[in-house]
Amino acid sequence: MDKAGLHVLYMPSIQSFRDKKVRILNGSHTAMVPVGLQLGCETVMDAFNHPLIEKFIDKLVTDEVLPMIHEDRGELEIFSAGILERFYNPYIRHLLSAISLNSLSKWEARNFPTVLDNFEEAGKTAQYNLFALAALLVLYSGKSETPFTPDDNPKHVEFIRQHWDGTNIERSVREIVENKDIWTVPLTAVTPLVLTVSGFVKEILNDGMEKALANLVQ
């Protein structure tokens, strides 16, 4: 196929391909949804045409996801570019509201592994992935600038809303991320998670999503 002028990447296994796709494509989708919805975006294309969101996803993938995939960096960047290119496809109308289905479990499966790897392997706080979690909690709390009805486990949504205390965000975030009915893994294994997410939640609530995101990606 190389002779035909096609650039072919040979993956060591189907599992390797799937793992990269989950972290790069699916993780980007999951991170984009709560941010995009709170910025008034309706589709993936709308979100990726927003300069702040485009920069957010680029930094999330480049700074946090790719360094934790231990393969050739050049080939990973080619793979990532090919995967993310579909965000720009004008013929595919992906509604953010549809992608938001079961976002809590999706964030755990797609984004938390990257957060954990950054913390354990590099001693880093994966701030872009944690900003996505903060945006998700704000969206589910019912306190976001954009009215939204989560399409998720009703008990989990109810727990978040019942334990949401605007006067003590850190306590609220801790109670939510320590709930073993919502999460199947201990999110607090990443020790900076609660403080980092709480800080982002406060920024989003106090300053609005656009300003909070601009501060993050500048």
PDB file of C-alpha atoms in Angstrom:
ATOM      1  CA  MET A   1       0.000   0.000   0.000  1.00  0.00           C
ATOM      2  CA  ASP A   2       2.974   2.290   0.510  1.00  0.00           C
ATOM      3  CA  LYS A   3       3.664   1.918  -3.224  1.00  0.00           C
ATOM      4  CA  ALA A   4       0.189   3.240  -3.913  1.00  0.00           C
ATOM      5  CA  GLY A   5       1.069   6.438  -2.093  1.00  0.00           C
ATOM      6  CA  LEU A   6      -0.900   5.622   1.032  1.00  0.00           C
ATOM      7  CA  HIS A   7       0.677   6.213   4.421  1.00  0.00           C
ATOM      8  CA  VAL A   8       0.087   3.065   6.431  1.00  0.00           C
ATOM      9  CA  LEU A   9       0.644   2.742  10.164  1.00  0.00           C
ATOM     10  CA  TYR A  10       1.129  -0.824  11.348  1.00  0.00           C
ATOM     11  CA  MET A  11      -0.324  -1.284  14.820  1.00  0.00           C
ATOM     12  CA  PRO A  12       1.182  -3.910  17.120  1.00  0.00           C
ATOM     13  CA  SER A  13      -2.322  -5.171  17.935  1.00  0.00           C
ATOM     14  CA  ILE A  14      -6.004  -4.394  17.593  1.00  0.00           C
ATOM     15  CA  GLN A  15      -6.051  -3.776  21.354  1.00  0.00           C
ATOM     16  CA  SER A  16      -3.335  -1.136  20.965  1.00  0.00           C
ATOM     17  CA  PHE A  17      -5.401   0.590  18.277  1.00  0.00           C
ATOM     18  CA  ARG A  18      -8.524   0.449  20.431  1.00  0.00           C
ATOM     19  CA  ASP A  19      -6.755   1.827  23.506  1.00  0.00           C
ATOM     20  CA  LYS A  20      -5.373   4.776  21.536  1.00  0.00           C
ATOM     21  CA  LYS A  21      -8.758   5.463  19.966  1.00  0.00           C
ATOM     22  CA  VAL A  22     -10.473   5.430  23.367  1.00  0.00           C
ATOM     23  CA  ARG A  23      -8.016   7.872  24.900  1.00  0.00           C
ATOM     24  CA  ILE A  24      -7.635  10.185  21.907  1.00  0.00           C
ATOM     25  CA  LEU A  25     -10.981  10.241  20.088  1.00  0.00           C
ATOM     26  CA  ASN A  26     -13.459   9.112  22.725  1.00  0.00           C
ATOM     27  CA  GLY A  27     -11.664  10.953  25.518  1.00  0.00           C
ATOM     28  CA  SER A  28     -11.720  14.145  23.464  1.00  0.00           C
ATOM     29  CA  HIS A  29     -15.437  13.732  22.795  1.00  0.00           C
ATOM     30  CA  THR A  30     -16.168  13.243  26.487  1.00  0.00           C
ATOM     31  CA  ALA A  31     -14.058  16.243  27.507  1.00  0.00           C
ATOM     32  CA  MET A  32     -15.566  18.451  24.822  1.00  0.00           C
ATOM     33  CA  VAL A  33     -19.231  17.797  25.611  1.00  0.00           C
ATOM     34  CA  PRO A  34     -19.746  19.575  28.975  1.00  0.00           C
ATOM     35  CA  VAL A  35     -17.522  22.449  27.902  1.00  0.00           C
ATOM     36  CA  GLY A  36     -19.181  22.868  24.513  1.00  0.00           C
ATOM     37  CA  LEU A  37     -22.715  22.664  25.873  1.00  0.00           C
ATOM     38  CA  GLN A  38     -21.962  25.437  28.366  1.00  0.00           C
ATOM     39  CA  LEU A  39     -20.631  27.593  25.547  1.00  0.00           C
ATOM     40  CA  GLY A  40     -23.825  27.196  23.542  1.00  0.00           C
ATOM     41  CA  CYS A  41     -22.485  24.680  21.027  1.00  0.00           C
ATOM     42  CA  GLU A  42     -24.937  22.191  19.554  1.00  0.00           C
ATOM     43  CA  THR A  43     -22.681  19.853  17.569  1.00  0.00           C
ATOM     44  CA  VAL A  44     -19.107  18.581  17.573  1.00  0.00           C
ATOM     45  CA  MET A  45     -18.439  20.786  14.558  1.00  0.00           C
ATOM     46  CA  ASP A  46     -19.768  23.835  16.423  1.00  0.00           C
ATOM     47  CA  ALA A  47     -17.484  23.036  19.337  1.00  0.00           C
ATOM     48  CA  PHE A  48     -14.375  22.477  17.261  1.00  0.00           C
ATOM     49  CA  ASN A  49     -15.009  25.724  15.394  1.00  0.00           C
ATOM     50  CA  HIS A  50     -14.816  27.534  18.739  1.00  0.00           C
ATOM     51  CA  PRO A  51     -11.165  28.629  19.042  1.00  0.00           C
ATOM     52  CA  LEU A  52     -11.000  28.063  22.798  1.00  0.00           C
ATOM     53  CA  ILE A  53     -12.393  24.535  22.576  1.00  0.00           C
ATOM     54  CA  GLU A  54     -10.125  23.642  19.675  1.00  0.00           C
ATOM     55  CA  LYS A  55      -7.128  24.804  21.718  1.00  0.00           C
ATOM     56  CA  PHE A  56      -8.422  22.960  24.789  1.00  0.00           C
ATOM     57  CA  ILE A  57      -8.694  19.641  22.957  1.00  0.00           C
ATOM     58  CA  ASP A  58      -5.334  20.131  21.253  1.00  0.00           C
ATOM     59  CA  LYS A  59      -3.633  20.707  24.608  1.00  0.00           C
ATOM     60  CA  LEU A  60      -5.491  17.833  26.244  1.00  0.00           C
ATOM     61  CA  VAL A  61      -4.297  15.397  23.585  1.00  0.00           C
ATOM     62  CA  THR A  62      -0.800  16.803  23.041  1.00  0.00           C
ATOM     63  CA  ASP A  63       0.150  17.518  26.659  1.00  0.00           C
ATOM     64  CA  GLU A  64      -1.692  14.795  28.566  1.00  0.00           C
ATOM     65  CA  VAL A  65      -2.807  11.901  26.370  1.00  0.00           C
ATOM     66  CA  LEU A  66       0.026  11.285  23.906  1.00  0.00           C
ATOM     67  CA  PRO A  67       2.885  11.399  26.467  1.00  0.00           C
ATOM     68  CA  MET A  68       1.203   8.523  28.337  1.00  0.00           C
ATOM     69  CA  ILE A  69       1.044   6.283  25.253  1.00  0.00           C
ATOM     70  CA  HIS A  70       4.480   4.743  25.040  1.00  0.00           C
ATOM     71  CA  GLU A  71       4.916   4.437  21.302  1.00  0.00           C
ATOM     72  CA  ASP A  72       6.785   6.398  18.638  1.00  0.00           C
ATOM     73  CA  ARG A  73       5.773  10.045  19.126  1.00  0.00           C
ATOM     74  CA  GLY A  74       5.879  10.900  15.431  1.00  0.00           C
ATOM     75  CA  GLU A  75       3.560   8.039  14.516  1.00  0.00           C
ATOM     76  CA  LEU A  76       1.282   8.868  17.431  1.00  0.00           C
ATOM     77  CA  GLU A  77       0.929  12.441  16.198  1.00  0.00           C
ATOM     78  CA  ILE A  78       0.028  11.199  12.719  1.00  0.00           C
ATOM     79  CA  PHE A  79      -2.471   8.746  14.205  1.00  0.00           C
ATOM     80  CA  SER A  80      -3.945  11.438  16.451  1.00  0.00           C
ATOM     81  CA  ALA A  81      -4.286  13.931  13.601  1.00  0.00           C
ATOM     82  CA  GLY A  82      -6.108  11.339  11.509  1.00  0.00           C
ATOM     83  CA  ILE A  83      -8.443  10.442  14.350  1.00  0.00           C
ATOM     84  CA  LEU A  84      -9.246  14.047  15.272  1.00  0.00           C
ATOM     85  CA  GLU A  85      -9.715  15.081  11.640  1.00  0.00           C
ATOM     86  CA  ARG A  86     -13.202  13.607  11.734  1.00  0.00           C
ATOM     87  CA  PHE A  87     -14.219  16.423  14.097  1.00  0.00           C
ATOM     88  CA  TYR A  88     -14.040  18.726  11.088  1.00  0.00           C
ATOM     89  CA  ASN A  89     -16.231  16.570   8.836  1.00  0.00           C
ATOM     90  CA  PRO A  90     -19.152  18.845   7.862  1.00  0.00           C
ATOM     91  CA  TYR A  91     -21.201  15.857   6.682  1.00  0.00           C
ATOM     92  CA  ILE A  92     -21.343  14.200  10.103  1.00  0.00           C
ATOM     93  CA  ARG A  93     -23.680  15.957  12.528  1.00  0.00           C
ATOM     94  CA  HIS A  94     -22.765  14.719  16.003  1.00  0.00           C
ATOM     95  CA  LEU A  95     -25.044  16.349  18.572  1.00  0.00           C
ATOM     96  CA  LEU A  96     -23.274  17.076  21.849  1.00  0.00           C
ATOM     97  CA  SER A  97     -26.490  16.289  23.708  1.00  0.00           C
ATOM     98  CA  ALA A  98     -26.486  12.787  22.200  1.00  0.00           C
ATOM     99  CA  ILE A  99     -22.813  12.212  22.970  1.00  0.00           C
ATOM    100  CA  SER A 100     -23.462  13.313  26.563  1.00  0.00           C
ATOM    101  CA  LEU A 101     -25.271  10.037  27.340  1.00  0.00           C
ATOM    102  CA  ASN A 102     -23.787   8.441  30.488  1.00  0.00           C
ATOM    103  CA  SER A 103     -20.992  11.001  30.669  1.00  0.00           C
ATOM    104  CA  LEU A 104     -19.991  10.074  34.223  1.00  0.00           C
ATOM    105  CA  SER A 105     -19.023   6.500  33.372  1.00  0.00           C
ATOM    106  CA  LYS A 106     -17.546   7.652  30.053  1.00  0.00           C
ATOM    107  CA  TRP A 107     -15.243  10.134  31.788  1.00  0.00           C
ATOM    108  CA  GLU A 108     -14.109   7.413  34.191  1.00  0.00           C
ATOM    109  CA  ALA A 109     -13.353   4.948  31.379  1.00  0.00           C
ATOM    110  CA  ARG A 110     -11.915   7.353  28.813  1.00  0.00           C
ATOM    111  CA  ASN A 111     -10.291  10.202  30.732  1.00  0.00           C
ATOM    112  CA  PHE A 112      -9.416   9.029  34.215  1.00  0.00           C
ATOM    113  CA  PRO A 113      -6.786   6.503  33.009  1.00  0.00           C
ATOM    114  CA  THR A 114      -4.902   9.428  31.456  1.00  0.00           C
ATOM    115  CA  VAL A 115      -5.263  11.432  34.677  1.00  0.00           C
ATOM    116  CA  LEU A 116      -3.955   8.508  36.723  1.00  0.00           C
ATOM    117  CA  ASP A 117      -1.036   7.803  34.377  1.00  0.00           C
ATOM    118  CA  ASN A 118       0.055  11.442  34.400  1.00  0.00           C
ATOM    119  CA  PHE A 119       0.018  11.446  38.200  1.00  0.00           C
ATOM    120  CA  GLU A 120       1.707   8.078  38.753  1.00  0.00           C
ATOM    121  CA  GLU A 121       4.240   8.134  35.924  1.00  0.00           C
ATOM    122  CA  ALA A 122       5.086  11.814  35.601  1.00  0.00           C
ATOM    123  CA  GLY A 123       3.945  13.384  38.869  1.00  0.00           C
ATOM    124  CA  LYS A 124       1.734  15.715  36.840  1.00  0.00           C
ATOM    125  CA  THR A 125      -1.802  16.955  37.344  1.00  0.00           C
ATOM    126  CA  ALA A 126      -3.727  16.412  34.109  1.00  0.00           C
ATOM    127  CA  GLN A 127      -5.455  19.782  34.304  1.00  0.00           C
ATOM    128  CA  TYR A 128      -7.281  19.633  30.969  1.00  0.00           C
ATOM    129  CA  ASN A 129      -8.909  16.284  31.730  1.00  0.00           C
ATOM    130  CA  LEU A 130      -9.752  17.495  35.238  1.00  0.00           C
ATOM    131  CA  PHE A 131     -11.241  20.707  33.851  1.00  0.00           C
ATOM    132  CA  ALA A 132     -13.527  18.464  31.797  1.00  0.00           C
ATOM    133  CA  LEU A 133     -14.618  16.694  34.986  1.00  0.00           C
ATOM    134  CA  ALA A 134     -15.267  20.039  36.680  1.00  0.00           C
ATOM    135  CA  ALA A 135     -17.346  21.166  33.694  1.00  0.00           C
ATOM    136  CA  LEU A 136     -19.274  17.899  33.820  1.00  0.00           C
ATOM    137  CA  LEU A 137     -20.068  18.262  37.522  1.00  0.00           C
ATOM    138  CA  VAL A 138     -21.241  21.855  37.022  1.00  0.00           C
ATOM    139  CA  LEU A 139     -23.443  20.742  34.121  1.00  0.00           C
ATOM    140  CA  TYR A 140     -24.978  17.917  36.178  1.00  0.00           C
ATOM    141  CA  SER A 141     -25.413  20.119  39.260  1.00  0.00           C
ATOM    142  CA  GLY A 142     -28.098  22.176  37.562  1.00  0.00           C
ATOM    143  CA  LYS A 143     -26.130  25.351  38.286  1.00  0.00           C
ATOM    144  CA  SER A 144     -24.565  25.864  34.861  1.00  0.00           C
ATOM    145  CA  GLU A 145     -25.274  28.900  32.693  1.00  0.00           C
ATOM    146  CA  THR A 146     -26.909  26.579  30.170  1.00  0.00           C
ATOM    147  CA  PRO A 147     -30.036  24.657  31.243  1.00  0.00           C
ATOM    148  CA  PHE A 148     -29.406  20.939  30.786  1.00  0.00           C
ATOM    149  CA  THR A 149     -31.128  17.676  31.670  1.00  0.00           C
ATOM    150  CA  PRO A 150     -28.517  14.913  32.027  1.00  0.00           C
ATOM    151  CA  ASP A 151     -29.199  11.632  30.247  1.00  0.00           C
ATOM    152  CA  ASP A 152     -27.526   9.492  32.879  1.00  0.00           C
ATOM    153  CA  ASN A 153     -28.263   7.289  35.875  1.00  0.00           C
ATOM    154  CA  PRO A 154     -31.001   9.251  37.709  1.00  0.00           C
ATOM    155  CA  LYS A 155     -29.671   8.214  41.137  1.00  0.00           C
ATOM    156  CA  HIS A 156     -26.230   9.560  40.287  1.00  0.00           C
ATOM    157  CA  VAL A 157     -27.605  12.849  39.014  1.00  0.00           C
ATOM    158  CA  GLU A 158     -29.811  13.174  42.097  1.00  0.00           C
ATOM    159  CA  PHE A 159     -26.836  12.529  44.386  1.00  0.00           C
ATOM    160  CA  ILE A 160     -24.805  15.263  42.699  1.00  0.00           C
ATOM    161  CA  ARG A 161     -27.652  17.762  42.992  1.00  0.00           C
ATOM    162  CA  GLN A 162     -28.487  16.878  46.587  1.00  0.00           C
ATOM    163  CA  HIS A 163     -24.862  17.168  47.689  1.00  0.00           C
ATOM    164  CA  TRP A 164     -24.141  20.367  45.780  1.00  0.00           C
ATOM    165  CA  ASP A 165     -23.335  23.131  48.250  1.00  0.00           C
ATOM    166  CA  GLY A 166     -22.397  26.431  46.676  1.00  0.00           C
ATOM    167  CA  THR A 167     -20.881  27.601  49.949  1.00  0.00           C
ATOM    168  CA  ASN A 168     -18.457  24.668  50.177  1.00  0.00           C
ATOM    169  CA  ILE A 169     -17.522  23.471  46.706  1.00  0.00           C
ATOM    170  CA  GLU A 170     -14.545  21.433  47.887  1.00  0.00           C
ATOM    171  CA  ARG A 171     -16.716  19.372  50.234  1.00  0.00           C
ATOM    172  CA  SER A 172     -19.298  18.850  47.490  1.00  0.00           C
ATOM    173  CA  VAL A 173     -16.690  17.696  44.994  1.00  0.00           C
ATOM    174  CA  ARG A 174     -15.119  15.341  47.533  1.00  0.00           C
ATOM    175  CA  GLU A 175     -18.461  13.746  48.408  1.00  0.00           C
ATOM    176  CA  ILE A 176     -19.256  13.260  44.730  1.00  0.00           C
ATOM    177  CA  VAL A 177     -15.912  11.790  43.650  1.00  0.00           C
ATOM    178  CA  GLU A 178     -15.810   9.479  46.687  1.00  0.00           C
ATOM    179  CA  ASN A 179     -19.250   8.011  45.916  1.00  0.00           C
ATOM    180  CA  LYS A 180     -18.612   4.342  45.101  1.00  0.00           C
ATOM    181  CA  ASP A 181     -22.021   3.972  43.462  1.00  0.00           C
ATOM    182  CA  ILE A 182     -21.029   6.510  40.807  1.00  0.00           C
ATOM    183  CA  TRP A 183     -17.402   5.535  40.298  1.00  0.00           C
ATOM    184  CA  THR A 184     -15.924   2.033  40.081  1.00  0.00           C
ATOM    185  CA  VAL A 185     -12.365   3.218  40.721  1.00  0.00           C
ATOM    186  CA  PRO A 186     -11.011   5.464  43.504  1.00  0.00           C
ATOM    187  CA  LEU A 187     -10.629   8.854  41.829  1.00  0.00           C
ATOM    188  CA  THR A 188      -8.928  10.226  44.933  1.00  0.00           C
ATOM    189  CA  ALA A 189      -5.950   7.947  44.229  1.00  0.00           C
ATOM    190  CA  VAL A 190      -4.908  11.091  42.347  1.00  0.00           C
ATOM    191  CA  THR A 191      -4.397  13.202  45.450  1.00  0.00           C
ATOM    192  CA  PRO A 192      -4.607  16.665  43.768  1.00  0.00           C
ATOM    193  CA  LEU A 193      -7.901  15.754  42.070  1.00  0.00           C
ATOM    194  CA  VAL A 194     -10.352  17.202  44.590  1.00  0.00           C
ATOM    195  CA  LEU A 195      -8.574  20.531  45.025  1.00  0.00           C
ATOM    196  CA  THR A 196      -7.927  20.917  41.300  1.00  0.00           C
ATOM    197  CA  VAL A 197     -11.482  20.091  40.260  1.00  0.00           C
ATOM    198  CA  SER A 198     -12.897  22.301  43.036  1.00  0.00           C
ATOM    199  CA  GLY A 199     -10.822  25.224  41.825  1.00  0.00           C
ATOM    200  CA  PHE A 200     -12.055  24.798  38.273  1.00  0.00           C
ATOM    201  CA  VAL A 201     -15.668  24.463  39.450  1.00  0.00           C
ATOM    202  CA  LYS A 202     -15.390  27.765  41.326  1.00  0.00           C
ATOM    203  CA  GLU A 203     -13.942  29.479  38.256  1.00  0.00           C
ATOM    204  CA  ILE A 204     -16.702  28.184  36.005  1.00  0.00           C
ATOM    205  CA  LEU A 205     -19.438  29.228  38.437  1.00  0.00           C
ATOM    206  CA  ASN A 206     -17.950  32.617  39.303  1.00  0.00           C
ATOM    207  CA  ASP A 207     -16.503  33.720  35.966  1.00  0.00           C
ATOM    208  CA  GLY A 208     -18.460  31.710  33.400  1.00  0.00           C
ATOM    209  CA  MET A 209     -17.264  28.907  31.164  1.00  0.00           C
ATOM    210  CA  GLU A 210     -15.716  31.096  28.482  1.00  0.00           C
ATOM    211  CA  LYS A 211     -13.477  33.038  30.846  1.00  0.00           C
ATOM    212  CA  ALA A 212     -12.554  29.930  32.849  1.00  0.00           C
ATOM    213  CA  LEU A 213     -11.593  28.087  29.670  1.00  0.00           C
ATOM    214  CA  ALA A 214      -9.648  31.065  28.342  1.00  0.00           C
ATOM    215  CA  ASN A 215      -7.655  31.212  31.582  1.00  0.00           C
ATOM    216  CA  LEU A 216      -6.888  27.504  31.270  1.00  0.00           C
ATOM    217  CA  VAL A 217      -5.641  27.444  27.690  1.00  0.00           C
ATOM    218  CA  GLN A 218      -3.900  30.826  27.481  1.00  0.00           C
TER     219      GLN A 218
END
